[in-house]
Coordinates of C-alpha atoms in Angstrom, one line a residue:
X1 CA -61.4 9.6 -58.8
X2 CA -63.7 11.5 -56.7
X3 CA -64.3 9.0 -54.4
X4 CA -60.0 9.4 -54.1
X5 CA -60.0 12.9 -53.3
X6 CA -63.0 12.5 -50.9
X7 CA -60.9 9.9 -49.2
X8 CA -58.1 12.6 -49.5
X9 CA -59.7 15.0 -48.2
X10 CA -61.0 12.8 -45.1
X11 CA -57.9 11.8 -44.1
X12 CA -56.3 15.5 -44.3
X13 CA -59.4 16.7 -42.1
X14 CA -58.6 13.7 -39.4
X15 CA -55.0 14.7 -39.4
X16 CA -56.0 18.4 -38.7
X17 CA -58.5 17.1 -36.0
X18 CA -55.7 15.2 -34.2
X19 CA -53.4 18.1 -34.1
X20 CA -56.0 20.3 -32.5
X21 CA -57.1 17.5 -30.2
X22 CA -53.2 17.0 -29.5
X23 CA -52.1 20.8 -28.2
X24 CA -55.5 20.8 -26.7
X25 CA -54.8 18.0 -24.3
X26 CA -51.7 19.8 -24.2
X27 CA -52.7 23.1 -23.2
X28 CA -55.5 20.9 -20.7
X29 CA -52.5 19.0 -19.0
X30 CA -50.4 22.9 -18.8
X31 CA -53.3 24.3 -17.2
X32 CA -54.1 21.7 -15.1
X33 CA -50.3 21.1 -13.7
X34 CA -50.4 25.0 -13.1
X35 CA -54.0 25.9 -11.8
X36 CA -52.9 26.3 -8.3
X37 CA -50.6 29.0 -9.3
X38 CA -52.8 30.4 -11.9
X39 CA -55.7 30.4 -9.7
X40 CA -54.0 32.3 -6.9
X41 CA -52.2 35.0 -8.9
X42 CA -55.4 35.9 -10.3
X43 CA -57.1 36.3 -7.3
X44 CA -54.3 38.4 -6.0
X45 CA -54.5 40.8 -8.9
X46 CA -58.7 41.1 -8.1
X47 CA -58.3 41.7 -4.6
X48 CA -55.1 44.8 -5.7
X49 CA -57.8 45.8 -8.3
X50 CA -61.0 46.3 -5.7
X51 CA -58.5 48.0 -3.1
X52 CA -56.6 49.7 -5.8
X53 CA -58.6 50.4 -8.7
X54 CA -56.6 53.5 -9.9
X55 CA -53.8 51.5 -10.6
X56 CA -55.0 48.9 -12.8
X57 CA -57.0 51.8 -14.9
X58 CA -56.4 50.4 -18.2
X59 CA -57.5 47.2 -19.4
X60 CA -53.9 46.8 -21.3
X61 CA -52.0 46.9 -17.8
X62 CA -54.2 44.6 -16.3
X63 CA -53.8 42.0 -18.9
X64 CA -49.7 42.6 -18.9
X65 CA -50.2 42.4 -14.7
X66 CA -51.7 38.7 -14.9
X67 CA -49.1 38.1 -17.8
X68 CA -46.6 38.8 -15.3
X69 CA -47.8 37.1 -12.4
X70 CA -48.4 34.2 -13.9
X71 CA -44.7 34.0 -15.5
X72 CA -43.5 34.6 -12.4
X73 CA -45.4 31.6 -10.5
X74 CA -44.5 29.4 -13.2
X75 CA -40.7 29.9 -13.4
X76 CA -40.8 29.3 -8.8
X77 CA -42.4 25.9 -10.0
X78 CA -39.2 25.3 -11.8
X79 CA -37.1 26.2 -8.9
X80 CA -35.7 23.3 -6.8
X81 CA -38.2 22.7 -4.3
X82 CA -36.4 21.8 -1.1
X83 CA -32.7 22.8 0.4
X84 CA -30.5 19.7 0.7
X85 CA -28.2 19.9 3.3
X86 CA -25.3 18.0 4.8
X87 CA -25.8 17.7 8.7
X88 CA -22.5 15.4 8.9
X89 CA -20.3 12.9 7.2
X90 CA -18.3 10.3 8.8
X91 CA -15.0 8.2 7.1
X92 CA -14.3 4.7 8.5
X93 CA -10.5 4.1 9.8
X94 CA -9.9 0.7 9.9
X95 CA -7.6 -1.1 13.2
X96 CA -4.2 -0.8 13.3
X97 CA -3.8 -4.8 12.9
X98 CA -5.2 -4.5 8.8
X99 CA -2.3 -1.4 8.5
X100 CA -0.2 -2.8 5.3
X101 CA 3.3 -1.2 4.3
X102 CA 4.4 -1.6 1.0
X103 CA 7.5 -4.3 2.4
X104 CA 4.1 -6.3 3.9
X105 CA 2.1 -6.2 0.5
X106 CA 5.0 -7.3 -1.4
X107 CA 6.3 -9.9 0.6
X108 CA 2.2 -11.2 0.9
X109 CA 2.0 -11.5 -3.1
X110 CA 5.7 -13.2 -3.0
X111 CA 4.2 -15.7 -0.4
X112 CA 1.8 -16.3 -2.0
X113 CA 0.9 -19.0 -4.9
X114 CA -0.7 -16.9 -7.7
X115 CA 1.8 -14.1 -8.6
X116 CA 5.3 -15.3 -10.9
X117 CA 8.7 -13.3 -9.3
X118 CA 8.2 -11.2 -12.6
X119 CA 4.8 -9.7 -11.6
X120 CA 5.7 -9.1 -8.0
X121 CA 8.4 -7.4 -9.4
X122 CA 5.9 -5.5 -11.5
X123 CA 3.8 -4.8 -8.2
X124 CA 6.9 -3.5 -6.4
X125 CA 7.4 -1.3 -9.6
X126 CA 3.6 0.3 -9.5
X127 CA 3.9 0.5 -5.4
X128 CA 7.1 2.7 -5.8
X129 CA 5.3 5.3 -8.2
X130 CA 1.5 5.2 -6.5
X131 CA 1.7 7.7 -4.3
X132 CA 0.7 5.7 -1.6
X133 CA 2.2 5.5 1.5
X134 CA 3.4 2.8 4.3
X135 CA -0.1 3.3 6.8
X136 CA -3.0 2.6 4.1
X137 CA -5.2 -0.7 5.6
X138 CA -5.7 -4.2 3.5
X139 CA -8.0 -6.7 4.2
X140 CA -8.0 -9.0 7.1
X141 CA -8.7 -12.0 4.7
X142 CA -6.1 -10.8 2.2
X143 CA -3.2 -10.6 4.9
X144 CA -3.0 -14.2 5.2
X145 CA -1.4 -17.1 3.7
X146 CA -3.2 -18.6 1.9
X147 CA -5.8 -16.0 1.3
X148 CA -9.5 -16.8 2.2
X149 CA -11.6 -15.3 -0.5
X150 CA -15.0 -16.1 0.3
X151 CA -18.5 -14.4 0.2
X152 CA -18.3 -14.7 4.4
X153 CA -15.2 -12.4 4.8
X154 CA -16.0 -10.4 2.0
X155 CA -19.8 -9.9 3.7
X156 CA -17.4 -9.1 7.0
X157 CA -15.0 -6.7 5.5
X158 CA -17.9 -4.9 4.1
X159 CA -20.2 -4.9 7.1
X160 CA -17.3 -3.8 9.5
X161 CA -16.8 -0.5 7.1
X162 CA -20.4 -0.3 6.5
X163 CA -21.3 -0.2 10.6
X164 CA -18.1 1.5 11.7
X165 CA -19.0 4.6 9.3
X166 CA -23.3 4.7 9.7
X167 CA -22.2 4.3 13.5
X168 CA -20.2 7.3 13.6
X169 CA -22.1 9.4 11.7
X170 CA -25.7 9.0 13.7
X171 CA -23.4 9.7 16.8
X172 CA -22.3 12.8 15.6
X173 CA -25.6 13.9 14.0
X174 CA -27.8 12.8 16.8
X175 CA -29.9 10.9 14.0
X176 CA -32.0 7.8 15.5
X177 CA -31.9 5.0 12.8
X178 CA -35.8 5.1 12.6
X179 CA -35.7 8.9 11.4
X180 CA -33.8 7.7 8.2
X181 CA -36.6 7.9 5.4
X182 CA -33.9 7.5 2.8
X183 CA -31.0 4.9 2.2
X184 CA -28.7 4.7 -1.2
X185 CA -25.7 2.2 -1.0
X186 CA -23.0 2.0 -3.7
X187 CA -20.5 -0.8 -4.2
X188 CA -19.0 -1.0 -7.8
X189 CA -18.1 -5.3 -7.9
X190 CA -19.4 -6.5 -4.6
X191 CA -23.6 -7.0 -4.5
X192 CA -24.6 -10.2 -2.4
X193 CA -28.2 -11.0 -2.0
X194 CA -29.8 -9.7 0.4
X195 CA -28.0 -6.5 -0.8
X196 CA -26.1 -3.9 1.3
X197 CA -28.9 -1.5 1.5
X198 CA -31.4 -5.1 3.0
X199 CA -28.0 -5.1 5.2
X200 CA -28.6 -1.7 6.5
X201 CA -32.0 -2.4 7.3
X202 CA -32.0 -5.3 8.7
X203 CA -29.0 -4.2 11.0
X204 CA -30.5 -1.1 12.3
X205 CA -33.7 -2.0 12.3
X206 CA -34.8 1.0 9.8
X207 CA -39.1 1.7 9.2
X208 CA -40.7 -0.4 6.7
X209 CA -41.4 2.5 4.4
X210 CA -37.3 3.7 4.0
X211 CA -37.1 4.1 0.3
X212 CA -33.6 2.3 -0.6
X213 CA -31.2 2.1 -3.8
X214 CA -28.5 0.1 -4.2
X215 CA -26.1 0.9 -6.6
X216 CA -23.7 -1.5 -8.7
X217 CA -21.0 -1.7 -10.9
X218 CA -20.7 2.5 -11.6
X219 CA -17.2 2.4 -10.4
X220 CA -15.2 5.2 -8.5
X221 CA -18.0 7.7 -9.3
X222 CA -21.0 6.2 -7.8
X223 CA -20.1 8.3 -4.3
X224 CA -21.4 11.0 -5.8
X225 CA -24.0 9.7 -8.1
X226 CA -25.7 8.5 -5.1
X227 CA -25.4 11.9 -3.9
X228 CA -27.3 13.2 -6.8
X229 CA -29.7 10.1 -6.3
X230 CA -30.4 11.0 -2.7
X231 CA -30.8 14.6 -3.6
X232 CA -33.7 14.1 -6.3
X233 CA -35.2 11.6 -3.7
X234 CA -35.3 14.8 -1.0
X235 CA -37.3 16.6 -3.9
X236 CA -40.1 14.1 -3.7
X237 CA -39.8 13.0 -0.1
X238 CA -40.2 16.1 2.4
X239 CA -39.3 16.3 5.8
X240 CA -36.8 13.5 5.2
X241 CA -33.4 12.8 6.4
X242 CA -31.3 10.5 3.6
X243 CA -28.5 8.4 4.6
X244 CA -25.7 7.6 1.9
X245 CA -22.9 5.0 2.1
X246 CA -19.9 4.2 0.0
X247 CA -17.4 1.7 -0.1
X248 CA -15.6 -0.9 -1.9
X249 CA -15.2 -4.3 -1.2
X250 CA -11.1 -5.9 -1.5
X251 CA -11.7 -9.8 -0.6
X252 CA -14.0 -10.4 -3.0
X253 CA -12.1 -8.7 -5.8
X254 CA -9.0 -9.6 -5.1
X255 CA -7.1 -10.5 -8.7
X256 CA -5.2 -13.7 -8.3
X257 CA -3.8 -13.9 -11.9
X258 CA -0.6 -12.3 -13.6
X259 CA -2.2 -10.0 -16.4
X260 CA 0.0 -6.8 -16.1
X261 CA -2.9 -4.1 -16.9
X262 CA -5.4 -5.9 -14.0
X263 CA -2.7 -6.3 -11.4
X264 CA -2.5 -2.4 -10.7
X265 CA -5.9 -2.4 -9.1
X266 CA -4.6 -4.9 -6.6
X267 CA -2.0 -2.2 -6.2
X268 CA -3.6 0.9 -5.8
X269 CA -7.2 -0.2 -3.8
X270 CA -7.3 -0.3 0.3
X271 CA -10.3 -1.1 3.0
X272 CA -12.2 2.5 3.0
X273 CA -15.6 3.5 2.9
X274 CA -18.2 7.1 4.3
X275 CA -21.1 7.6 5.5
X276 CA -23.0 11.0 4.7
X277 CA -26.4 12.3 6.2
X278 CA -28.7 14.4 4.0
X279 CA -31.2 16.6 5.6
X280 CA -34.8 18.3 3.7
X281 CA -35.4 20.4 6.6
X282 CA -35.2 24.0 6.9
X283 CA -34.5 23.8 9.9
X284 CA -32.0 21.5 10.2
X285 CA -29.9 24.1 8.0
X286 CA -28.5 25.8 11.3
X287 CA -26.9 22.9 12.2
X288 CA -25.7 21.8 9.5
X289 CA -21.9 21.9 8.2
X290 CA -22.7 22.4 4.4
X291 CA -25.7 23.0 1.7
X292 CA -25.5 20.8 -1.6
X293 CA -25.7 23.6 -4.5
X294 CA -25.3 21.4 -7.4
X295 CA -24.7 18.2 -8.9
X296 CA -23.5 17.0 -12.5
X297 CA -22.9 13.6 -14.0
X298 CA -21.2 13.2 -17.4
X299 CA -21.7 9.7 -19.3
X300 CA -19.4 9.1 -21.9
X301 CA -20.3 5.5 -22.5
X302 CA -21.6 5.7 -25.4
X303 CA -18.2 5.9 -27.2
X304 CA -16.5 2.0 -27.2
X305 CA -13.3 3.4 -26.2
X306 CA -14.7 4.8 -22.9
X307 CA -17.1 2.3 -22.1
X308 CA -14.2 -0.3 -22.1
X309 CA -10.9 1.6 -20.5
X310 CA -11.8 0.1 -16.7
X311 CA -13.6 -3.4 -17.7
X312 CA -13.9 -6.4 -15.2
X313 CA -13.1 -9.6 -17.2
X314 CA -11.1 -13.2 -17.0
X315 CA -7.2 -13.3 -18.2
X316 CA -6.1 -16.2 -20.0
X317 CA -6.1 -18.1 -17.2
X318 CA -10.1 -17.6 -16.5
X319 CA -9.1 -15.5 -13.0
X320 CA -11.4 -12.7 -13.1
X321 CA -9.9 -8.9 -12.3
X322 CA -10.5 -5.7 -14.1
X323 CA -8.4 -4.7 -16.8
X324 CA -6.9 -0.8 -16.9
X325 CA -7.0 0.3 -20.2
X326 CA -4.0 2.6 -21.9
X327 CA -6.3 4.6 -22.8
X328 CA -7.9 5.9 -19.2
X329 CA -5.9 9.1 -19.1
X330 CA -6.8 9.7 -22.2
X331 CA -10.8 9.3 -21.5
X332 CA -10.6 10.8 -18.3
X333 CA -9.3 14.2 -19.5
X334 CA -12.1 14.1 -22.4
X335 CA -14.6 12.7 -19.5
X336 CA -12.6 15.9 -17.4
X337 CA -13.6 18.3 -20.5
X338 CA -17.2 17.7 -21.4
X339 CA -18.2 17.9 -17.4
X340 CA -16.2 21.4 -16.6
X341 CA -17.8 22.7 -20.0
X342 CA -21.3 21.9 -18.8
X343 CA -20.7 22.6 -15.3
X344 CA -18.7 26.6 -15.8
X345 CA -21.8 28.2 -16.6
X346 CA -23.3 27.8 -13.1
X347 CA -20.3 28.6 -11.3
X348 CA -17.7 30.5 -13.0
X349 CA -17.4 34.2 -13.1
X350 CA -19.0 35.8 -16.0
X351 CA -15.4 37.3 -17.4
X352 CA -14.1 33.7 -17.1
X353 CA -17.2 32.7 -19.0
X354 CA -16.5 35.6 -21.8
X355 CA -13.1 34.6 -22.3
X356 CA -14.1 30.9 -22.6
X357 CA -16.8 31.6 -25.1
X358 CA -14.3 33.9 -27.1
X359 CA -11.9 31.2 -27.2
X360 CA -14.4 28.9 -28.1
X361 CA -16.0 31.1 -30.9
X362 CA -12.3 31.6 -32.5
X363 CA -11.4 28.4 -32.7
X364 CA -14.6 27.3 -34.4
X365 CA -14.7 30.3 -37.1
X366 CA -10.8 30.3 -38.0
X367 CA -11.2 26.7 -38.1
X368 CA -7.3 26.7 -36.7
X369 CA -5.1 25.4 -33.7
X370 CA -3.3 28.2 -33.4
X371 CA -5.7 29.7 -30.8
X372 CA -5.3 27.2 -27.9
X373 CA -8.6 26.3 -25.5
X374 CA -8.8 28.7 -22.7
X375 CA -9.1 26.6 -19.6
X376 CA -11.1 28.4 -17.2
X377 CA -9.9 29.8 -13.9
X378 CA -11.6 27.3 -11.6
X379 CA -9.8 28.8 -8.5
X380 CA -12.0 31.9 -9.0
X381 CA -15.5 29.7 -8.9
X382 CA -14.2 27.2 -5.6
X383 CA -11.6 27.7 -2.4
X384 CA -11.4 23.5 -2.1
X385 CA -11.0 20.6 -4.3
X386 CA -11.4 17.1 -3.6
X387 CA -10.6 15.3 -6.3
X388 CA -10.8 10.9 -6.3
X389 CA -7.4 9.8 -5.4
X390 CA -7.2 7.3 -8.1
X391 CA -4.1 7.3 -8.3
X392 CA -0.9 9.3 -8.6
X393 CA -1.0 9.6 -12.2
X394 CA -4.5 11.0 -12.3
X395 CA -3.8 13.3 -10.0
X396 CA -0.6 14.9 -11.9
X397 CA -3.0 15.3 -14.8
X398 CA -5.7 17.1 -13.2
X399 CA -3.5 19.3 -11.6
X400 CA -2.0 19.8 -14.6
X401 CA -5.1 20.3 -16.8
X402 CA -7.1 22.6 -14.3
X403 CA -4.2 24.7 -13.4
X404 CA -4.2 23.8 -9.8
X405 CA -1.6 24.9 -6.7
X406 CA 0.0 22.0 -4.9
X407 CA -2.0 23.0 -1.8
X408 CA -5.2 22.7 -3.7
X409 CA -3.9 19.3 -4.8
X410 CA -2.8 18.7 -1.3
X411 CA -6.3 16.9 0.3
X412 CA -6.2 14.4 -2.7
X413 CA -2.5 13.8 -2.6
X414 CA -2.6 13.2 1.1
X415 CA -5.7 11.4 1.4
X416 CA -3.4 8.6 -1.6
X417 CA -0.4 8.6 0.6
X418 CA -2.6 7.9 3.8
X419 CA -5.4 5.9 2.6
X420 CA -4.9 4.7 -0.6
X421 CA -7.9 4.8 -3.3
X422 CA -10.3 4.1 -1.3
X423 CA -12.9 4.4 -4.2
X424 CA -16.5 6.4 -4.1
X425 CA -15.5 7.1 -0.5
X426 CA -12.0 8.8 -1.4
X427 CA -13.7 12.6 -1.5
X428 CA -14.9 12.4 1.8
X429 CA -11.7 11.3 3.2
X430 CA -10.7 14.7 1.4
X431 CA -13.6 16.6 2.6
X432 CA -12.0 15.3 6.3
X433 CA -8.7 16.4 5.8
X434 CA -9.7 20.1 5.2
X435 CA -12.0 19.9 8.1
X436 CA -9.3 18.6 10.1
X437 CA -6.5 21.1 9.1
X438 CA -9.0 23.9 9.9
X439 CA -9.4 25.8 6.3
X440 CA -12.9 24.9 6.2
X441 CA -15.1 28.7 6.5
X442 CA -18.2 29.8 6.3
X443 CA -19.7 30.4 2.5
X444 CA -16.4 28.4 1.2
X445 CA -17.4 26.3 -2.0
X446 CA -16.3 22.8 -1.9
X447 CA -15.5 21.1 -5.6
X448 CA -15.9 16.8 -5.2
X449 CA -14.5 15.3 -8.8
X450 CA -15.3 11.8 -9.4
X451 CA -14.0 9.0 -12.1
X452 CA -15.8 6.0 -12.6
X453 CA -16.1 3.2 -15.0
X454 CA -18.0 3.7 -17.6
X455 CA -17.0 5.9 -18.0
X456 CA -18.5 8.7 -16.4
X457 CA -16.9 12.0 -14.8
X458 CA -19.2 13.6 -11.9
X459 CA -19.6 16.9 -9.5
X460 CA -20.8 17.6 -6.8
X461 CA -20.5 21.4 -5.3
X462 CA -20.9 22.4 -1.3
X463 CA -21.2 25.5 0.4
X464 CA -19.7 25.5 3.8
X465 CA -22.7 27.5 6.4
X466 CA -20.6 27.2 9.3
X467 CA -16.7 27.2 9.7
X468 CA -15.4 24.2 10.8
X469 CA -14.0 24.1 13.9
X470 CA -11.2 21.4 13.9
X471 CA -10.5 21.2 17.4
X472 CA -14.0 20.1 17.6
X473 CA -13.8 17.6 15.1
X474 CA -13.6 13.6 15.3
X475 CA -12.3 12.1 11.7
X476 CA -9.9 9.8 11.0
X477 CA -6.9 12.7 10.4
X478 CA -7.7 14.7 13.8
X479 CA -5.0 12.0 15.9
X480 CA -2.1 12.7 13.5
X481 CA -3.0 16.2 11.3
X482 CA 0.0 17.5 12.3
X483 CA 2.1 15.3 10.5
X484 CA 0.5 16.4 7.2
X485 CA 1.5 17.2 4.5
X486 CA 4.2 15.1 3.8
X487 CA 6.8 15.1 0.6
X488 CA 5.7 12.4 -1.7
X489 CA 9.2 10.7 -3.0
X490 CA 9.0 10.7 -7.0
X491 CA 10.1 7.8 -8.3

């Protein structure tokens, strides 16, 4: 029995041992990770104490001095390190030969071998309510009879708006390729080997030492995930300039099969893609068109229903496409929901955060309905919003659910009709159209919205430092502005 509660005891007396060893490796790891700070506040508060030793008379304000200091140096640690900024962007506007009305795209699919009369009468049906317009660009491979789906045109269609954007936008910036120290690529459903990014490389010749991503698969969001990507590089990497580039590739995901819910992609989807450079340097900032002041990414995969509402898969007849869920409104506005919750806090006025939480609070403690969710004034917190041109749809509901004016809606809506979704690249075609109708000013706050597969809602959120001077500009609106905006038909 004694030998038990020696044993006991033993084992209670290792336990303590660990725990003091624990939060002393703890406190070890603090101080080291902070010593610089530490080290140099307190030398600053001996050097005010020798020159100054009537104000520090009492050992008490000393001690709350340090205290202070050392708060102080601590919380600038937390602060983000480095600026980002955006020096330029550029949007790729395919030849007029790939230009694709919606009499062409019908009477391709009719021509064609894969689709029945019912489902190009289903495609004519979706065409007439897309909100698309009789200019957007198809494929070159895709405009022919019969197609010619293979990794060589798909590698061309890519490469073409890959090149045509990067070319653009190290024109404008004045960038040389070998400056790059940063490259992230995104392409939901097209990733050959080499990848893009190898592409990139090996095309321009970038340094050995360019850190690159390439992103897959993460849908019509991944634009500005790999603006968030890029940004956390420019953390780590100082002195850097980071090159992003989205697209989507058309040949290679072409659906050739007659499943209602994975035709409308074939529908909606056109040749598009942007190139955006990322600056570190301070001094880079007065020549730059915009600083990044946050990002956001909500992930809502974790509920089945969310994770499977935009889900590439084979029909019945083993053609692959990717399926549209019923459900995708519905996910988006929850998607919609949880990333303006987190993301009102750090830009909303503080009486629109007030009447949010009070909102909030009443509907929790009555437990009741009857006190409807107060959807915060976003027009208060941002003068622009670019939001994905997904699709017509999409865009009714988030106009809808964020209380927007039609000219607010207008980039989005116009950037459909003209271009079509053009996927991750869609908010820059956006971003274009403001700059190119001139209501781009100095301190203006840009909102980019993002949907993705996943499925994932995402924001990014730009401060203009300069206004934009649209006679100056070269982006693919600046040759026919003027005819915009146009009515949209409803259908």
């Amino acid at each position: 029995m004694m030998m038990h509660e020696k044993e006991k005891t033993s084992l209670e007396n290792e336990q303590i041992e660990s725990h003091r060893l624990k939060y002393v490796k703890l406190g070890y790891h603090y101080l080291l990770s902070n010593a610089l700070y530490l080290t140099v506040t307190i030398t600053v508060f001996f050097l005010l104490i020798l020159t100054h030793p009537s104000t520090f008379a009492s050992q008490e304000m000393f001690l709350l001095s340090i205290s202070i200091g050392f708060l102080a140096a601590i919380y600038s640690t937390r602060r983000p390190r480095r600026n980002v900024y955006l020096l330029n962007f550029a949007c790729f506007k395919p030849g007029k030969d790939t230009m694709v009305s919606k009499e062409l795209f019908l009477q391709l699919c009719n021509d064609s071998e894969y689709f029945t009369p019912e489902s190009v009468g289903f495609l004519k049906k979706i065409l007439e309510r897309s909100g698309l317009g009789e200019r957007t660009y198809g494929s070159t491979a895709l405009m022919q009879i019969p197609i010619i789906k293979t990794m060589t045109e798909a590698r061309n269609e890519t490469e073409t708006v890959m090149f045509g954007a990067i070319d653009e936008v190290l024109g404008k910036t004045g960038v040389k390729p070998g400056d790059i120290g940063i490259l992230v690529v995104n392409s939901s459903l097209f990733n050959p080997s080499p990848s893009l990014a190898a592409t990139i490389v090996n095309h321009y010749k970038l340094r050995q030492s360019v850190v690159t991503y390439n992103l897959g698969g993460m849908g019509c969001s991944a634009g500005i995930i790999s603006i968030d990507l890029a940004k956390q590089l420019l953390q780590v990497h100082g002195d850097s300039y980071a090159l992003v580039v989205s697209t989507e590739n058309l040949t290679y995901n072409w659906y050739k099969g007659n499943n209602r819910a994975m035709l409308v992609t074939n529908c909606l989807f056109r040749v598009g893609g942007a190139a955006v450079l990322l600056s570190n340097r301070s001094s880079d900032r007065c020549h730059s068109k915009y600083e990044l002041v946050r990002t956001l990414r909500t992930h809502t995969g974790a509920d089945d229903r969310s994770h499977s509402c935009v889900y590439q898969q084979e029909d019945e007849t083993n053609e692959v496409g990717v399926l549209l869920s019923k459900d995708l409104m519905v996910v988006a506005g929850e998607a919609l929901k949880a990333n303006i919750t987190a993301l009102g806090p750090s830009v909303l006025p503080v009486s629109e955060q007030l009447l949010f939480l009070a909102t909030l609070f009443l509907r929790k403690a009555l437990k009741t309905k009857i006190v409807k969710p107060y959807v915060p004034n976003f027009k208060l917190a941002f003068e622009h919003f670019c939001i994905h041109a997904g699709g017509r749809s999409v865009l009714d509901e988030l106009e809808k659910s964020l209380g927007l004016l039609p000219m607010q809606m207008e980039p989005s809506r116009m950037t459909l009709y003209r271009f079509g979704n053009t996927s991750s690249s869609s908010v820059w075609y956006e971003m274009a159209y403001l700059e190119a109708k001139g209501r781009m000013k100095k301190r203006d706050r840009v909102w980019q919205i993002g949907f993705g597969s996943g499925f994932k809602c995402n924001s990014c959120v730009w401060r203009a430092l300069k206004q934009i001077d649209a006679t100056m500009e070269m982006n693919p609106w600046m040759d026919e502005i003027n005819k915009f905006p146009v009515e949209v038909p409803l259908k």
